[in-house]
Amino acid sequence: MAAAIKTRSIEAFGGGERGQAGAAPERTEIAIRGVGHTYRPARGRPVKALETISLEVKEREFVALLGPSGCGKSTLLYLIGGFLPVEEGKILIDGQPVAGPGPDRGIVFQHFALFPWKTVLKNVVYGLEKKGVAREERVRRAREFIDLVGLSGFEDSYPSQLSGGMKQRAAIARTLAIDPAILLMDEPFGSLDAQTRSLMQSELLRIWQRSRKTVVFVTHDVQEAVYLAERIVVMSARPGRVKEILSVGLDRNDPGLLRSRPFAEMVDHVWSLVRSEAIRAERGGGT
């Protein structure tokens, strides 16, 4: 039986307003209603990955999906992206059912997904070429987004000449260049070292504040979720359900945020929710 979904604001931890970037979203952009998903391998038993997921994401909102390994976070992201068929329930984008991938949704994977034989500029231009954008315009737009992610001067570099963080910036630029309304991010900083990961988190916030895309961000890192997201959707052990939805009210413009007591208390609270599900998953109790 599905656990009751709890929705809570974390103002008890001393959070304030998030400033202009955290202004209240206006309308529902993504509506997920009673979604489930089962993997059916050619051999072996079917695996129930998701069960009765219901969630709404507002326009220009930054939402993190957080939970133990194997809880279906990435599966839900791929369903939103149209890369997997919606078998149970429905997913609506601006009121229309998801029937497959579309230019309104851009995805950033954990492992960069750059063409190694193309320069940064040509990687970013690629999607615009496929959309039929005129050459001068696509180069102009590509350079604009390369600058936005802080890679000006590296337009003619190949992926093999870039650091991990720079590769991920190029991947983000390529996704933003096609101007999707929704940015889907599947643990995009998971393979980076701690220092680069921290820098990229700050960079992503800066980019989001300027572009104001709707972001759905998959992570297993509690601190990352608290730092980046306006709301955190905590998922249960498999089959993944929505355990609790937390509204984060911290001021990300505060330079001392990561060292503050409210931030630490919120991380502890969210970790306690995730930890109980991680223990269930480890013991095989997520059924």
mmCIF file of C-alpha atoms in Angstrom:
data_model
loop_
_atom_site.group_PDB
_atom_site.id
_atom_site.type_symbol
_atom_site.label_atom_id
_atom_site.label_comp_id
_atom_site.label_asym_id
_atom_site.label_seq_id
_atom_site.Cartn_x
_atom_site.Cartn_y
_atom_site.Cartn_z
ATOM 1 C CA MET A 1 0.000 0.000 0.000
ATOM 2 C CA ALA A 2 1.379 3.420 -0.951
ATOM 3 C CA ALA A 3 2.531 5.600 1.924
ATOM 4 C CA ALA A 4 0.734 8.891 2.453
ATOM 5 C CA ILE A 5 2.500 11.803 0.793
ATOM 6 C CA LYS A 6 3.592 14.578 3.119
ATOM 7 C CA THR A 7 4.117 18.113 1.882
ATOM 8 C CA ARG A 8 5.991 20.413 4.207
ATOM 9 C CA SER A 9 7.641 23.813 4.244
ATOM 10 C CA ILE A 10 10.945 23.966 6.109
ATOM 11 C CA GLU A 11 10.457 27.436 7.575
ATOM 12 C CA ALA A 12 10.904 25.866 11.014
ATOM 13 C CA PHE A 13 14.611 25.643 10.262
ATOM 14 C CA GLY A 14 14.980 29.413 9.968
ATOM 15 C CA GLY A 15 14.711 29.651 6.189
ATOM 16 C CA GLY A 16 13.924 32.949 4.554
ATOM 17 C CA GLU A 17 12.959 33.997 1.077
ATOM 18 C CA ARG A 18 15.064 32.786 -1.812
ATOM 19 C CA GLY A 19 15.119 36.158 -3.471
ATOM 20 C CA GLN A 20 14.160 36.912 -7.048
ATOM 21 C CA ALA A 21 15.166 33.486 -8.353
ATOM 22 C CA GLY A 22 12.756 31.876 -5.894
ATOM 23 C CA ALA A 23 9.703 33.960 -6.779
ATOM 24 C CA ALA A 24 6.508 31.935 -6.602
ATOM 25 C CA PRO A 25 5.939 30.006 -9.852
ATOM 26 C CA GLU A 26 2.652 30.713 -11.585
ATOM 27 C CA ARG A 27 1.333 27.704 -13.446
ATOM 28 C CA THR A 28 1.741 23.944 -13.595
ATOM 29 C CA GLU A 29 4.102 22.947 -16.393
ATOM 30 C CA ILE A 30 4.535 19.254 -15.589
ATOM 31 C CA ALA A 31 1.677 17.190 -14.159
ATOM 32 C CA ILE A 32 2.413 13.588 -13.120
ATOM 33 C CA ARG A 33 -0.696 11.644 -12.189
ATOM 34 C CA GLY A 34 -0.669 8.127 -10.789
ATOM 35 C CA VAL A 35 2.393 7.062 -12.778
ATOM 36 C CA GLY A 36 3.886 3.602 -12.413
ATOM 37 C CA HIS A 37 6.514 1.758 -14.417
ATOM 38 C CA THR A 38 7.639 -1.857 -14.616
ATOM 39 C CA TYR A 39 10.809 -3.094 -16.295
ATOM 40 C CA ARG A 40 10.322 -6.422 -18.102
ATOM 41 C CA PRO A 41 13.714 -7.947 -18.961
ATOM 42 C CA ALA A 42 13.980 -10.679 -21.578
ATOM 43 C CA ARG A 43 15.049 -13.001 -18.793
ATOM 44 C CA GLY A 44 14.083 -12.895 -15.154
ATOM 45 C CA ARG A 45 11.139 -11.449 -13.312
ATOM 46 C CA PRO A 46 9.576 -8.044 -13.996
ATOM 47 C CA VAL A 47 10.800 -5.264 -11.709
ATOM 48 C CA LYS A 48 8.350 -2.663 -10.439
ATOM 49 C CA ALA A 49 10.358 0.592 -10.517
ATOM 50 C CA LEU A 50 7.658 3.196 -9.779
ATOM 51 C CA GLU A 51 4.228 3.057 -8.188
ATOM 52 C CA THR A 52 1.438 5.679 -8.149
ATOM 53 C CA ILE A 53 3.676 8.746 -8.490
ATOM 54 C CA SER A 54 1.735 12.016 -8.448
ATOM 55 C CA LEU A 55 3.490 15.368 -8.598
ATOM 56 C CA GLU A 56 3.143 18.820 -10.115
ATOM 57 C CA VAL A 57 6.046 21.047 -11.165
ATOM 58 C CA LYS A 58 5.400 24.738 -11.686
ATOM 59 C CA GLU A 59 6.767 26.871 -14.479
ATOM 60 C CA ARG A 60 10.357 28.055 -13.772
ATOM 61 C CA GLU A 61 10.543 25.928 -10.627
ATOM 62 C CA PHE A 62 13.661 23.984 -9.587
ATOM 63 C CA VAL A 63 12.650 20.572 -8.215
ATOM 64 C CA ALA A 64 15.039 17.858 -7.005
ATOM 65 C CA LEU A 65 14.181 14.145 -7.034
ATOM 66 C CA LEU A 66 16.021 12.555 -4.118
ATOM 67 C CA GLY A 67 16.108 9.009 -2.816
ATOM 68 C CA PRO A 68 18.141 5.844 -2.348
ATOM 69 C CA SER A 69 19.792 4.057 -5.257
ATOM 70 C CA GLY A 70 17.310 2.077 -7.341
ATOM 71 C CA CYS A 71 14.241 4.039 -6.224
ATOM 72 C CA GLY A 72 13.289 5.058 -9.774
ATOM 73 C CA LYS A 73 14.481 8.693 -9.843
ATOM 74 C CA SER A 74 16.082 8.394 -13.271
ATOM 75 C CA THR A 75 13.192 6.281 -14.544
ATOM 76 C CA LEU A 76 10.780 9.082 -13.667
ATOM 77 C CA LEU A 77 13.037 11.611 -15.404
ATOM 78 C CA TYR A 78 13.156 9.496 -18.572
ATOM 79 C CA LEU A 79 9.367 9.150 -18.508
ATOM 80 C CA ILE A 80 9.039 12.946 -18.335
ATOM 81 C CA GLY A 81 11.548 13.227 -21.183
ATOM 82 C CA GLY A 82 9.576 10.761 -23.311
ATOM 83 C CA PHE A 83 12.440 8.261 -23.517
ATOM 84 C CA LEU A 84 10.306 5.558 -21.883
ATOM 85 C CA PRO A 85 6.612 4.887 -22.577
ATOM 86 C CA VAL A 86 4.103 5.899 -19.902
ATOM 87 C CA GLU A 87 2.446 2.572 -19.067
ATOM 88 C CA GLU A 88 0.459 3.527 -15.978
ATOM 89 C CA GLY A 89 -1.095 6.894 -15.209
ATOM 90 C CA LYS A 90 -0.290 9.980 -17.259
ATOM 91 C CA ILE A 91 2.282 12.735 -17.607
ATOM 92 C CA LEU A 92 1.204 16.083 -19.042
ATOM 93 C CA ILE A 93 3.437 18.895 -20.292
ATOM 94 C CA ASP A 94 1.454 22.127 -20.533
ATOM 95 C CA GLY A 95 -1.681 20.007 -20.485
ATOM 96 C CA GLN A 96 -0.598 17.682 -23.314
ATOM 97 C CA PRO A 97 0.234 13.993 -22.766
ATOM 98 C CA VAL A 98 3.877 13.002 -23.212
ATOM 99 C CA ALA A 99 4.124 10.825 -26.301
ATOM 100 C CA GLY A 100 7.889 10.887 -26.825
ATOM 101 C CA PRO A 101 10.897 13.209 -26.705
ATOM 102 C CA GLY A 102 10.355 16.792 -27.813
ATOM 103 C CA PRO A 103 12.210 20.098 -28.215
ATOM 104 C CA ASP A 104 10.365 21.494 -25.178
ATOM 105 C CA ARG A 105 12.477 19.184 -22.959
ATOM 106 C CA GLY A 106 16.269 19.144 -22.880
ATOM 107 C CA ILE A 107 18.232 16.540 -20.931
ATOM 108 C CA VAL A 108 21.712 16.641 -19.390
ATOM 109 C CA PHE A 109 23.201 13.246 -18.539
ATOM 110 C CA GLN A 110 25.841 12.371 -15.942
ATOM 111 C CA HIS A 111 28.458 11.418 -18.525
ATOM 112 C CA PHE A 112 28.493 14.557 -20.687
ATOM 113 C CA ALA A 113 27.321 12.921 -23.983
ATOM 114 C CA LEU A 114 29.492 15.168 -26.165
ATOM 115 C CA PHE A 115 30.683 14.223 -29.650
ATOM 116 C CA PRO A 116 34.439 13.670 -29.184
ATOM 117 C CA TRP A 117 35.225 14.547 -32.822
ATOM 118 C CA LYS A 118 33.503 17.950 -32.599
ATOM 119 C CA THR A 119 34.781 21.132 -30.974
ATOM 120 C CA VAL A 120 32.851 22.846 -28.183
ATOM 121 C CA LEU A 121 31.304 25.240 -30.702
ATOM 122 C CA LYS A 122 30.289 22.449 -33.078
ATOM 123 C CA ASN A 123 28.840 20.401 -30.215
ATOM 124 C CA VAL A 124 26.681 23.327 -29.118
ATOM 125 C CA VAL A 125 25.681 24.166 -32.706
ATOM 126 C CA TYR A 126 24.611 20.559 -33.406
ATOM 127 C CA GLY A 127 21.081 20.770 -32.009
ATOM 128 C CA LEU A 128 20.472 24.090 -33.741
ATOM 129 C CA GLU A 129 21.537 22.543 -37.058
ATOM 130 C CA LYS A 130 19.001 19.770 -36.556
ATOM 131 C CA LYS A 131 16.318 22.406 -35.915
ATOM 132 C CA GLY A 132 17.161 24.099 -39.205
ATOM 133 C CA VAL A 133 18.416 27.356 -37.700
ATOM 134 C CA ALA A 134 20.338 29.518 -40.209
ATOM 135 C CA ARG A 135 24.130 29.289 -39.919
ATOM 136 C CA GLU A 136 24.815 32.831 -38.700
ATOM 137 C CA GLU A 137 22.034 32.645 -36.146
ATOM 138 C CA ARG A 138 23.044 29.252 -34.791
ATOM 139 C CA VAL A 139 26.676 30.326 -34.381
ATOM 140 C CA ARG A 140 25.551 33.510 -32.634
ATOM 141 C CA ARG A 141 23.291 31.568 -30.267
ATOM 142 C CA ALA A 142 25.929 28.915 -29.636
ATOM 143 C CA ARG A 143 28.499 31.549 -28.672
ATOM 144 C CA GLU A 144 25.941 33.225 -26.403
ATOM 145 C CA PHE A 145 25.388 30.033 -24.414
ATOM 146 C CA ILE A 146 29.072 29.117 -24.416
ATOM 147 C CA ASP A 147 29.647 32.489 -22.774
ATOM 148 C CA LEU A 148 26.746 31.912 -20.363
ATOM 149 C CA VAL A 149 28.374 28.731 -19.004
ATOM 150 C CA GLY A 150 31.807 30.368 -18.776
ATOM 151 C CA LEU A 151 33.559 28.639 -21.689
ATOM 152 C CA SER A 152 34.414 31.646 -23.842
ATOM 153 C CA GLY A 153 37.876 31.069 -25.310
ATOM 154 C CA PHE A 154 37.343 27.291 -25.540
ATOM 155 C CA GLU A 155 35.078 27.280 -28.594
ATOM 156 C CA ASP A 156 37.672 25.463 -30.721
ATOM 157 C CA SER A 157 38.688 22.946 -28.052
ATOM 158 C CA TYR A 158 37.769 19.266 -28.290
ATOM 159 C CA PRO A 159 36.217 17.338 -25.365
ATOM 160 C CA SER A 160 39.490 15.469 -24.792
ATOM 161 C CA GLN A 161 41.139 18.832 -24.055
ATOM 162 C CA LEU A 162 38.579 19.806 -21.390
ATOM 163 C CA SER A 163 38.295 19.004 -17.689
ATOM 164 C CA GLY A 164 35.248 17.134 -16.407
ATOM 165 C CA GLY A 165 33.583 20.328 -15.231
ATOM 166 C CA MET A 166 34.222 22.037 -18.561
ATOM 167 C CA LYS A 167 32.742 19.072 -20.453
ATOM 168 C CA GLN A 168 29.586 19.288 -18.368
ATOM 169 C CA ARG A 169 29.375 23.048 -18.975
ATOM 170 C CA ALA A 170 29.572 22.357 -22.709
ATOM 171 C CA ALA A 171 26.793 19.756 -22.388
ATOM 172 C CA ILE A 172 24.619 22.247 -20.505
ATOM 173 C CA ALA A 173 25.305 24.932 -23.152
ATOM 174 C CA ARG A 174 24.292 22.521 -25.923
ATOM 175 C CA THR A 175 21.032 21.737 -24.144
ATOM 176 C CA LEU A 176 20.225 25.382 -23.368
ATOM 177 C CA ALA A 177 20.998 26.490 -26.938
ATOM 178 C CA ILE A 178 17.936 24.688 -28.318
ATOM 179 C CA ASP A 179 15.876 26.712 -25.822
ATOM 180 C CA PRO A 180 13.834 23.988 -24.116
ATOM 181 C CA ALA A 181 11.230 25.150 -21.619
ATOM 182 C CA ILE A 182 12.173 22.273 -19.314
ATOM 183 C CA LEU A 183 15.666 21.152 -18.308
ATOM 184 C CA LEU A 184 15.946 17.532 -17.134
ATOM 185 C CA MET A 185 19.207 16.728 -15.322
ATOM 186 C CA ASP A 186 20.192 13.176 -14.393
ATOM 187 C CA GLU A 187 22.895 13.412 -11.692
ATOM 188 C CA PRO A 188 24.892 15.743 -13.960
ATOM 189 C CA PHE A 189 27.687 16.276 -11.424
ATOM 190 C CA GLY A 190 27.861 12.712 -10.107
ATOM 191 C CA SER A 191 31.137 11.841 -11.838
ATOM 192 C CA LEU A 192 32.964 15.051 -10.880
ATOM 193 C CA ASP A 193 35.427 15.476 -8.016
ATOM 194 C CA ALA A 194 34.161 17.270 -4.898
ATOM 195 C CA GLN A 195 35.733 20.634 -5.673
ATOM 196 C CA THR A 196 34.519 20.731 -9.285
ATOM 197 C CA ARG A 197 31.092 19.499 -8.197
ATOM 198 C CA SER A 198 30.753 22.390 -5.743
ATOM 199 C CA LEU A 199 31.784 24.908 -8.392
ATOM 200 C CA MET A 200 29.336 23.442 -10.903
ATOM 201 C CA GLN A 201 26.476 23.597 -8.413
ATOM 202 C CA SER A 202 27.064 27.330 -7.977
ATOM 203 C CA GLU A 203 27.409 27.700 -11.740
ATOM 204 C CA LEU A 204 24.105 25.910 -12.326
ATOM 205 C CA LEU A 205 22.322 28.225 -9.897
ATOM 206 C CA ARG A 206 23.751 31.237 -11.710
ATOM 207 C CA ILE A 207 22.652 29.851 -15.083
ATOM 208 C CA TRP A 208 19.177 29.010 -13.766
ATOM 209 C CA GLN A 209 18.741 32.474 -12.287
ATOM 210 C CA ARG A 210 19.532 33.977 -15.692
ATOM 211 C CA SER A 211 17.650 31.540 -17.943
ATOM 212 C CA ARG A 212 14.759 30.681 -15.553
ATOM 213 C CA LYS A 213 14.052 27.295 -17.065
ATOM 214 C CA THR A 214 11.912 24.729 -15.303
ATOM 215 C CA VAL A 215 14.412 22.228 -13.847
ATOM 216 C CA VAL A 216 13.879 18.646 -12.667
ATOM 217 C CA PHE A 217 17.138 17.503 -11.099
ATOM 218 C CA VAL A 218 17.911 13.909 -10.088
ATOM 219 C CA THR A 219 20.437 13.428 -7.300
ATOM 220 C CA HIS A 220 21.295 11.074 -4.444
ATOM 221 C CA ASP A 221 23.251 13.843 -2.660
ATOM 222 C CA VAL A 222 21.198 15.402 0.151
ATOM 223 C CA GLN A 223 23.342 18.524 0.499
ATOM 224 C CA GLU A 224 23.188 19.121 -3.256
ATOM 225 C CA ALA A 225 19.390 18.864 -3.227
ATOM 226 C CA VAL A 226 19.027 21.290 -0.318
ATOM 227 C CA TYR A 227 21.416 23.791 -1.887
ATOM 228 C CA LEU A 228 19.932 23.775 -5.385
ATOM 229 C CA ALA A 229 16.219 23.045 -5.206
ATOM 230 C CA GLU A 230 13.154 25.066 -4.343
ATOM 231 C CA ARG A 231 11.337 21.823 -3.567
ATOM 232 C CA ILE A 232 12.701 18.375 -2.778
ATOM 233 C CA VAL A 233 10.705 15.264 -3.643
ATOM 234 C CA VAL A 234 11.911 12.466 -1.347
ATOM 235 C CA MET A 235 11.231 9.065 -2.876
ATOM 236 C CA SER A 236 10.852 5.739 -1.135
ATOM 237 C CA ALA A 237 12.800 2.548 -1.714
ATOM 238 C CA ARG A 238 11.707 0.530 -4.754
ATOM 239 C CA PRO A 239 9.062 0.592 -5.999
ATOM 240 C CA GLY A 240 9.545 4.340 -5.893
ATOM 241 C CA ARG A 241 6.743 6.366 -4.374
ATOM 242 C CA VAL A 242 6.613 9.974 -3.240
ATOM 243 C CA LYS A 243 7.376 9.808 0.474
ATOM 244 C CA GLU A 244 7.467 13.518 1.243
ATOM 245 C CA ILE A 245 7.665 16.840 -0.600
ATOM 246 C CA LEU A 246 9.672 19.561 1.134
ATOM 247 C CA SER A 247 9.520 23.247 0.255
ATOM 248 C CA VAL A 248 12.955 24.770 0.832
ATOM 249 C CA GLY A 249 12.963 28.376 2.053
ATOM 250 C CA LEU A 250 16.661 29.202 2.395
ATOM 251 C CA ASP A 251 18.301 32.273 0.875
ATOM 252 C CA ARG A 252 20.791 31.033 -1.706
ATOM 253 C CA ASN A 253 22.121 34.560 -2.142
ATOM 254 C CA ASP A 254 23.585 34.324 1.373
ATOM 255 C CA PRO A 255 27.364 33.746 0.922
ATOM 256 C CA GLY A 256 27.480 31.918 4.263
ATOM 257 C CA LEU A 257 24.537 29.637 3.523
ATOM 258 C CA LEU A 258 26.490 26.374 3.375
ATOM 259 C CA ARG A 259 28.016 27.065 6.801
ATOM 260 C CA SER A 260 24.788 28.247 8.419
ATOM 261 C CA ARG A 261 22.865 26.417 11.120
ATOM 262 C CA PRO A 262 19.543 26.451 9.185
ATOM 263 C CA PHE A 263 21.247 24.786 6.205
ATOM 264 C CA ALA A 264 22.857 22.118 8.394
ATOM 265 C CA GLU A 265 19.599 21.406 10.211
ATOM 266 C CA MET A 266 17.731 21.051 6.945
ATOM 267 C CA VAL A 267 20.335 18.683 5.543
ATOM 268 C CA ASP A 268 20.044 16.578 8.707
ATOM 269 C CA HIS A 269 16.251 16.495 8.428
ATOM 270 C CA VAL A 270 16.225 15.504 4.766
ATOM 271 C CA TRP A 271 18.955 12.922 5.365
ATOM 272 C CA SER A 272 16.863 11.301 8.087
ATOM 273 C CA LEU A 273 14.060 10.791 5.557
ATOM 274 C CA VAL A 274 16.387 9.386 2.903
ATOM 275 C CA ARG A 275 18.345 7.252 5.375
ATOM 276 C CA SER A 276 15.302 5.282 6.474
ATOM 277 C CA GLU A 277 14.516 4.457 2.846
ATOM 278 C CA ALA A 278 18.141 3.591 2.092
ATOM 279 C CA ILE A 279 18.075 1.114 5.004
ATOM 280 C CA ARG A 280 14.873 -0.429 3.656
ATOM 281 C CA ALA A 281 16.430 -0.757 0.208
ATOM 282 C CA GLU A 282 19.585 -2.341 1.656
ATOM 283 C CA ARG A 283 17.497 -4.881 3.561
ATOM 284 C CA GLY A 284 15.355 -5.619 0.518
ATOM 285 C CA GLY A 285 12.311 -4.069 2.146
ATOM 286 C CA GLY A 286 11.386 -1.759 -0.674
ATOM 287 C CA THR A 287 8.541 -3.893 -1.973
#
